[in-house]
Coordinates of C-alpha atoms in Angstrom, one line a residue:
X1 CA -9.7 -25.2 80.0
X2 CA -9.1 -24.6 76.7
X3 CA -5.5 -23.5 75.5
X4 CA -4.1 -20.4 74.1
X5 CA -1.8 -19.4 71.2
X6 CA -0.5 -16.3 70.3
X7 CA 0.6 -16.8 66.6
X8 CA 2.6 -14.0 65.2
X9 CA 3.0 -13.8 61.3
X10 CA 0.2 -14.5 59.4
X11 CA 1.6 -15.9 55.3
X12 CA 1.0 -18.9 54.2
X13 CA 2.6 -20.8 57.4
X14 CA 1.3 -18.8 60.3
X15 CA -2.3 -18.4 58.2
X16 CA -2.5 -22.4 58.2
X17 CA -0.9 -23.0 61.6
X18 CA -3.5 -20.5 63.2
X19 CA -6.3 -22.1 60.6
X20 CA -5.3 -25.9 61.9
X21 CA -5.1 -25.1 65.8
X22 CA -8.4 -23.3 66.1
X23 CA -9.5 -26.1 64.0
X24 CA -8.2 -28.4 67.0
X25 CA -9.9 -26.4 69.6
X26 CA -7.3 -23.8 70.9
X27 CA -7.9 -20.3 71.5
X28 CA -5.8 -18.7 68.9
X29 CA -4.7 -14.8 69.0
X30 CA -3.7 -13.8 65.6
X31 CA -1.6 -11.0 65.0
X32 CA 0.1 -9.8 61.8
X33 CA 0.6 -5.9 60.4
X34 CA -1.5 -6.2 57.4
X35 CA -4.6 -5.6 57.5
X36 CA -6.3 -7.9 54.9
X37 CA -4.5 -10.8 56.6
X38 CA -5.7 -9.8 59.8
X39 CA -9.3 -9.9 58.5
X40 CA -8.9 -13.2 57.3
X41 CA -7.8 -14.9 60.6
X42 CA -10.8 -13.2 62.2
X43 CA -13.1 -15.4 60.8
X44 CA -11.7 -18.2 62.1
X45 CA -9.7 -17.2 65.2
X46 CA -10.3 -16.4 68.6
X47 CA -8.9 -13.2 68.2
X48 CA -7.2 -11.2 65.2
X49 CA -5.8 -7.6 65.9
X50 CA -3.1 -5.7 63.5
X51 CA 0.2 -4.6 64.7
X52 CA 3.5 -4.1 64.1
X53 CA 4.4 -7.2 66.7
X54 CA 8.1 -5.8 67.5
X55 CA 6.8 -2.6 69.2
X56 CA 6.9 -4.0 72.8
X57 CA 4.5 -1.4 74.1
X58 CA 2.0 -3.3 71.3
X59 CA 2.9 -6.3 72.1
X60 CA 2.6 -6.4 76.2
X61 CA -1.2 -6.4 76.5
X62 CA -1.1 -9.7 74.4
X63 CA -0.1 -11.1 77.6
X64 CA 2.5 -14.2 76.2
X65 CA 2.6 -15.6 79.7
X66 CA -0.8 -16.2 79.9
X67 CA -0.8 -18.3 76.4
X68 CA 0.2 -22.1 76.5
X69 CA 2.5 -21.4 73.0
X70 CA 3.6 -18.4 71.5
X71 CA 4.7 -18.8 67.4
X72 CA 6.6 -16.2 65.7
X73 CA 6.3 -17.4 62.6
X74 CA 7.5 -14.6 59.9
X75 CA 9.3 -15.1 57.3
X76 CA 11.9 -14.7 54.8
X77 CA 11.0 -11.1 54.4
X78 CA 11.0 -10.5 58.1
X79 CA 14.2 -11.9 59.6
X80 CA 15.2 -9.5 61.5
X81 CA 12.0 -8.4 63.3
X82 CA 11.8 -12.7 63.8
X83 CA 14.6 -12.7 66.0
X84 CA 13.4 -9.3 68.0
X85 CA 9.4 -10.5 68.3
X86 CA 10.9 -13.5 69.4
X87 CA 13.1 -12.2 72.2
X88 CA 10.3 -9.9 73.0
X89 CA 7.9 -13.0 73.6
X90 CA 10.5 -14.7 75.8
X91 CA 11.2 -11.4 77.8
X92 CA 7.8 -11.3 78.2
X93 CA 7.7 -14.6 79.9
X94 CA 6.4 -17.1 77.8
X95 CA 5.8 -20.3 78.5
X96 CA 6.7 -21.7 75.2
X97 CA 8.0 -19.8 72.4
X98 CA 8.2 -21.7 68.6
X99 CA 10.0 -19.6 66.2
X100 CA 10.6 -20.3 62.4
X101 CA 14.2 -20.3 61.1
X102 CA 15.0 -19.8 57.2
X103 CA 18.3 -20.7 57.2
X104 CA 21.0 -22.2 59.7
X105 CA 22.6 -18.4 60.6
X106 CA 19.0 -17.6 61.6
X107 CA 18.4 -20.5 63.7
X108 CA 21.0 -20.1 65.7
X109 CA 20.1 -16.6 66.2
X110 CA 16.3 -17.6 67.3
X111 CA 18.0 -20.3 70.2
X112 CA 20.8 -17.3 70.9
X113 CA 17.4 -15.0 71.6
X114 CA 15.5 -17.9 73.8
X115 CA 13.2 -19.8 71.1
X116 CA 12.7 -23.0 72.7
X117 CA 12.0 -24.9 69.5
X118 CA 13.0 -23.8 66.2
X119 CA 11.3 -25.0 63.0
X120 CA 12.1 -24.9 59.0
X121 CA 9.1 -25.5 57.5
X122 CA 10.4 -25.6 53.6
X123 CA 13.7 -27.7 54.9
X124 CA 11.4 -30.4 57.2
X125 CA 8.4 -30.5 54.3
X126 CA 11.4 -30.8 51.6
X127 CA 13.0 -33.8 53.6
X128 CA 9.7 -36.0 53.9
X129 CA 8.9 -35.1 50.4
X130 CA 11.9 -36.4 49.2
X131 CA 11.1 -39.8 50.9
X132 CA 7.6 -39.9 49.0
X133 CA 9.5 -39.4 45.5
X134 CA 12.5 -42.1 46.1
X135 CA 10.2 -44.6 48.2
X136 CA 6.8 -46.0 46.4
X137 CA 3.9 -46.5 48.2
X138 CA 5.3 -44.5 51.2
X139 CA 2.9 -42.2 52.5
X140 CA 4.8 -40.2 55.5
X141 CA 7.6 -40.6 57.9
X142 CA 7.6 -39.6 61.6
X143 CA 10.6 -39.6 63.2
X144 CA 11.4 -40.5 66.9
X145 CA 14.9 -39.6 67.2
X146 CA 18.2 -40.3 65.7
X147 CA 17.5 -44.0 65.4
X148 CA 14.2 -44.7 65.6
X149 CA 11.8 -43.8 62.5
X150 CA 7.7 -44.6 62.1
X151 CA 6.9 -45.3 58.2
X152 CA 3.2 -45.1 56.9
X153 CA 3.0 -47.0 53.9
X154 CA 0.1 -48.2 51.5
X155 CA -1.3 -51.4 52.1
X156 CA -0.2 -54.0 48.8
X157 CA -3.8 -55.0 47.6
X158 CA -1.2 -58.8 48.0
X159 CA -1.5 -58.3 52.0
X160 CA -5.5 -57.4 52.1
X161 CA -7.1 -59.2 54.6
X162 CA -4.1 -61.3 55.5
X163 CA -3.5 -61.7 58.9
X164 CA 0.4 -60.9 59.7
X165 CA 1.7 -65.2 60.5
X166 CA -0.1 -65.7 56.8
X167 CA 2.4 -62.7 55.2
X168 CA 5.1 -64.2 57.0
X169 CA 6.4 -60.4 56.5
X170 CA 10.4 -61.4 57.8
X171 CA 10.6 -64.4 55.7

């Protein structure tokens, strides 16, 4: 079975994170209250329907518990109804609700309400470009936790076709 999303909040972060998991084969519901946006999701999502996402009586035939994830991913301009869609999504029983902060104050606020997770897309996108800039050939950075830290680098055209005892990479 395939899963489902609910993505609520369709600028530029919603728009791609809706684009990228129906991409990936999910079921995505997008929802936003602007109607041009809304059109634009439709041709690529499961489902697309304009609302205003924090009236609750809107909101309930969704069905959030149904969906594997639910996003709320407004923005700056929409703090406030943030922190109520995302309350209203957890009230409603979902599984697994992924909320976006803008600031600190705010994602406290989204925990407060029940976000399970809570992601700053300009802070986290910021940090591994900063890496990039001070670090040459470094393509990304995953990290694992506090201590542990995956770098992708590019290959030095010195190492191609070296096997790893003829680097002798700690010496």
């Amino acid at each position: 079975m395939r899963k489902q999303a609910i993505v609520v909040g369709l600028g530029q972060f919603g728009m791609a994170l809706a684009q990228s998991l129906a991409a990936r084969g999910v079921d995505v519901m997008a929802i936003d209250s602007k109607e041009e946006r809304v059109r634009t999701a439709a041709t690529f999502t499961a489902d697309a329907i304009c609302f205003d996402a924090t009236d609750e009586v809107a909101l309930s035939p969704t069905s959030p518990q149904r969906r594997d994830v639910c996003v709320c991913a407004l923005g700056d301009e929409a703090r406030e109804s943030s922190i109520i869609v995302t309350a209203l999504l957890r009230q409603m029983g979902a599984r697994l609700v992924v909320a976006r902060a803008t600031d600190p104050l705010h994602e406290r606020i989204l925990r407060l309400v029940g976000a399970h997770q809570v992601v700053n897309p300009e802070r986290a996108f910021g940090e591994r470009l900063s890496t990039r800039l001070l670090h040459t050939g470094v393509i990304d950075e995953v990290s694992l936790g506090d201590d542990l830290l995956i770098t992708e680098f590019e290959v030095p055209a010195s190492c191609v076709g070296k096997d790893l005892a003829t680097l002798a990479l700690p010496r």
